PDB file of C-alpha atoms in Angstrom:
ATOM      1  CA  UNK A  29       8.849 -13.264   6.529  1.00  0.00           C
ATOM      2  CA  UNK A  30       9.718 -11.399   3.369  1.00  0.00           C
ATOM      3  CA  UNK A  31       9.927 -13.325   0.120  1.00  0.00           C
ATOM      4  CA  UNK A  32      11.379 -12.519  -3.285  1.00  0.00           C
ATOM      5  CA  UNK A  33       9.055 -10.329  -5.298  1.00  0.00           C
ATOM      6  CA  UNK A  34       9.099  -9.501  -8.973  1.00  0.00           C
ATOM      7  CA  UNK A  35       9.823  -5.904  -9.911  1.00  0.00           C
ATOM      8  CA  UNK A  36       6.161  -5.454 -10.774  1.00  0.00           C
ATOM      9  CA  UNK A  37       5.045  -6.789  -7.377  1.00  0.00           C
ATOM     10  CA  UNK A  38       7.522  -4.523  -5.566  1.00  0.00           C
ATOM     11  CA  UNK A  39       6.241  -1.524  -7.517  1.00  0.00           C
ATOM     12  CA  UNK A  40       2.668  -2.384  -6.529  1.00  0.00           C
ATOM     13  CA  UNK A  41       3.569  -2.881  -2.865  1.00  0.00           C
ATOM     14  CA  UNK A  42       5.313   0.499  -2.791  1.00  0.00           C
ATOM     15  CA  UNK A  43       2.390   2.131  -4.590  1.00  0.00           C
ATOM     16  CA  UNK A  44      -0.115   0.653  -2.139  1.00  0.00           C
ATOM     17  CA  UNK A  45       2.041   1.687   0.824  1.00  0.00           C
ATOM     18  CA  UNK A  46       2.101   5.302  -0.428  1.00  0.00           C
ATOM     19  CA  UNK A  47      -1.677   5.413  -0.963  1.00  0.00           C
ATOM     20  CA  UNK A  48      -3.398   7.058   1.978  1.00  0.00           C
ATOM     21  CA  UNK A  49      -6.558   4.971   1.879  1.00  0.00           C
ATOM     22  CA  UNK A  50      -4.944   1.571   1.322  1.00  0.00           C
ATOM     23  CA  UNK A  51      -4.483  -0.116   4.709  1.00  0.00           C
ATOM     24  CA  UNK A  52      -1.578  -2.381   5.529  1.00  0.00           C
ATOM     25  CA  UNK A  53      -4.137  -5.179   5.875  1.00  0.00           C
ATOM     26  CA  UNK A  54      -4.937  -4.859   2.150  1.00  0.00           C
ATOM     27  CA  UNK A  55      -1.251  -5.290   1.315  1.00  0.00           C
ATOM     28  CA  UNK A  56      -1.097  -8.286   3.646  1.00  0.00           C
ATOM     29  CA  UNK A  57      -4.217  -9.764   2.026  1.00  0.00           C
ATOM     30  CA  UNK A  58      -2.845  -9.368  -1.501  1.00  0.00           C
ATOM     31  CA  UNK A  59       0.858 -10.185  -0.956  1.00  0.00           C
ATOM     32  CA  UNK A  60       0.828 -12.151   2.319  1.00  0.00           C
ATOM     33  CA  UNK A  61       3.360  -9.873   4.057  1.00  0.00           C
ATOM     34  CA  UNK A  62       3.090  -8.089   7.383  1.00  0.00           C
ATOM     35  CA  UNK A  63       3.260  -4.370   8.082  1.00  0.00           C
ATOM     36  CA  UNK A  64       6.831  -4.876   9.368  1.00  0.00           C
ATOM     37  CA  UNK A  65       7.787  -6.487   6.055  1.00  0.00           C
ATOM     38  CA  UNK A  66       6.249  -3.568   4.145  1.00  0.00           C
ATOM     39  CA  UNK A  67       8.321  -1.172   6.254  1.00  0.00           C
ATOM     40  CA  UNK A  68      11.480  -3.184   5.509  1.00  0.00           C
ATOM     41  CA  UNK A  69      10.716  -3.153   1.785  1.00  0.00           C
ATOM     42  CA  UNK A  70      10.110   0.587   1.823  1.00  0.00           C
ATOM     43  CA  UNK A  71      13.336   1.190   3.733  1.00  0.00           C
ATOM     44  CA  UNK A  72      15.302  -0.958   1.297  1.00  0.00           C
ATOM     45  CA  UNK A  73      13.739   0.365  -1.917  1.00  0.00           C
ATOM     46  CA  UNK A  74      13.349   4.087  -1.188  1.00  0.00           C
ATOM     47  CA  UNK A  75      15.968   6.769  -0.780  1.00  0.00           C
ATOM     48  CA  UNK A  76      16.578   7.526   2.908  1.00  0.00           C
ATOM     49  CA  UNK A  77      14.848  10.916   2.683  1.00  0.00           C
ATOM     50  CA  UNK A  78      11.831   9.392   0.896  1.00  0.00           C
ATOM     51  CA  UNK A  79      11.596   6.640   3.495  1.00  0.00           C
ATOM     52  CA  UNK A  80      11.637   9.180   6.355  1.00  0.00           C
ATOM     53  CA  UNK A  81       8.931  11.211   4.607  1.00  0.00           C
ATOM     54  CA  UNK A  82       6.790   8.092   4.082  1.00  0.00           C
ATOM     55  CA  UNK A  83       7.202   6.950   7.701  1.00  0.00           C
ATOM     56  CA  UNK A  84       6.213  10.381   9.005  1.00  0.00           C
ATOM     57  CA  UNK A  85       3.212  10.311   6.674  1.00  0.00           C
ATOM     58  CA  UNK A  86       1.849   6.887   7.674  1.00  0.00           C
ATOM     59  CA  UNK A  87       2.591   6.872  11.403  1.00  0.00           C
ATOM     60  CA  UNK A  88      -0.668   7.333  13.225  1.00  0.00           C
ATOM     61  CA  UNK A  89      -2.683   7.705  10.018  1.00  0.00           C
ATOM     62  CA  UNK A  90      -6.070   6.171  10.696  1.00  0.00           C
ATOM     63  CA  UNK A  91      -6.663   5.150   7.091  1.00  0.00           C
ATOM     64  CA  UNK A  92      -3.572   2.909   7.036  1.00  0.00           C
ATOM     65  CA  UNK A  93      -4.965   0.601   9.745  1.00  0.00           C
ATOM     66  CA  UNK A  94      -8.386  -1.039   9.544  1.00  0.00           C
ATOM     67  CA  UNK A  95      -8.823  -1.038  13.336  1.00  0.00           C
ATOM     68  CA  UNK A  96      -8.377   2.744  13.466  1.00  0.00           C
ATOM     69  CA  UNK A  97     -10.685   3.530  10.531  1.00  0.00           C
ATOM     70  CA  UNK A  98     -14.158   4.868  10.951  1.00  0.00           C
ATOM     71  CA  UNK A  99     -17.182   2.880   9.844  1.00  0.00           C
ATOM     72  CA  UNK A 100     -17.636   5.144   6.817  1.00  0.00           C
ATOM     73  CA  UNK A 101     -14.485   3.685   5.187  1.00  0.00           C
ATOM     74  CA  UNK A 102     -15.164   0.051   4.387  1.00  0.00           C
ATOM     75  CA  UNK A 103     -13.241  -0.707   1.177  1.00  0.00           C
ATOM     76  CA  UNK A 104      -9.631  -0.870   0.096  1.00  0.00           C
ATOM     77  CA  UNK A 105     -10.300   1.481  -2.816  1.00  0.00           C
ATOM     78  CA  UNK A 106     -11.110   5.169  -2.732  1.00  0.00           C
ATOM     79  CA  UNK A 107     -14.339   6.225  -4.418  1.00  0.00           C
ATOM     80  CA  UNK A 108     -12.269   8.705  -6.422  1.00  0.00           C
ATOM     81  CA  UNK A 109      -9.941   5.996  -7.763  1.00  0.00           C
ATOM     82  CA  UNK A 110     -10.601   4.990 -11.365  1.00  0.00           C
ATOM     83  CA  UNK A 111     -11.983   1.529 -11.949  1.00  0.00           C
ATOM     84  CA  UNK A 112      -9.289  -0.841 -13.215  1.00  0.00           C
ATOM     85  CA  UNK A 113     -10.212  -4.025 -15.011  1.00  0.00           C
ATOM     86  CA  UNK A 114      -7.470  -6.502 -15.942  1.00  0.00           C
ATOM     87  CA  UNK A 115      -4.806  -3.764 -15.699  1.00  0.00           C
ATOM     88  CA  UNK A 116      -6.612  -1.569 -18.226  1.00  0.00           C
ATOM     89  CA  UNK A 117      -8.548   1.551 -17.371  1.00  0.00           C
ATOM     90  CA  UNK A 118     -12.177   0.941 -18.141  1.00  0.00           C
ATOM     91  CA  UNK A 119     -13.920   3.387 -20.424  1.00  0.00           C
ATOM     92  CA  UNK A 120     -16.959   5.147 -19.105  1.00  0.00           C
TER      93      UNK A 120
END
């Protein structure tokens, strides 16, 4: 069941849904919403053409579902993603 999210939370859900390597299970873990709820949010928040493009992109994508992933992918975060600490980019 979908709940009311802040604008910041909605932005993060949409961002995570667009990321190729972030599975729906990670969104569920962080925001306690199902894949169906994520789809509803995306449909409501995106322009129709953007929603169709996103749906075509994620349907059947192995990295969006933990059960379909290979054993070599075992984290929510890509190795290429910058490390974020308390919403600030860490300096290297």
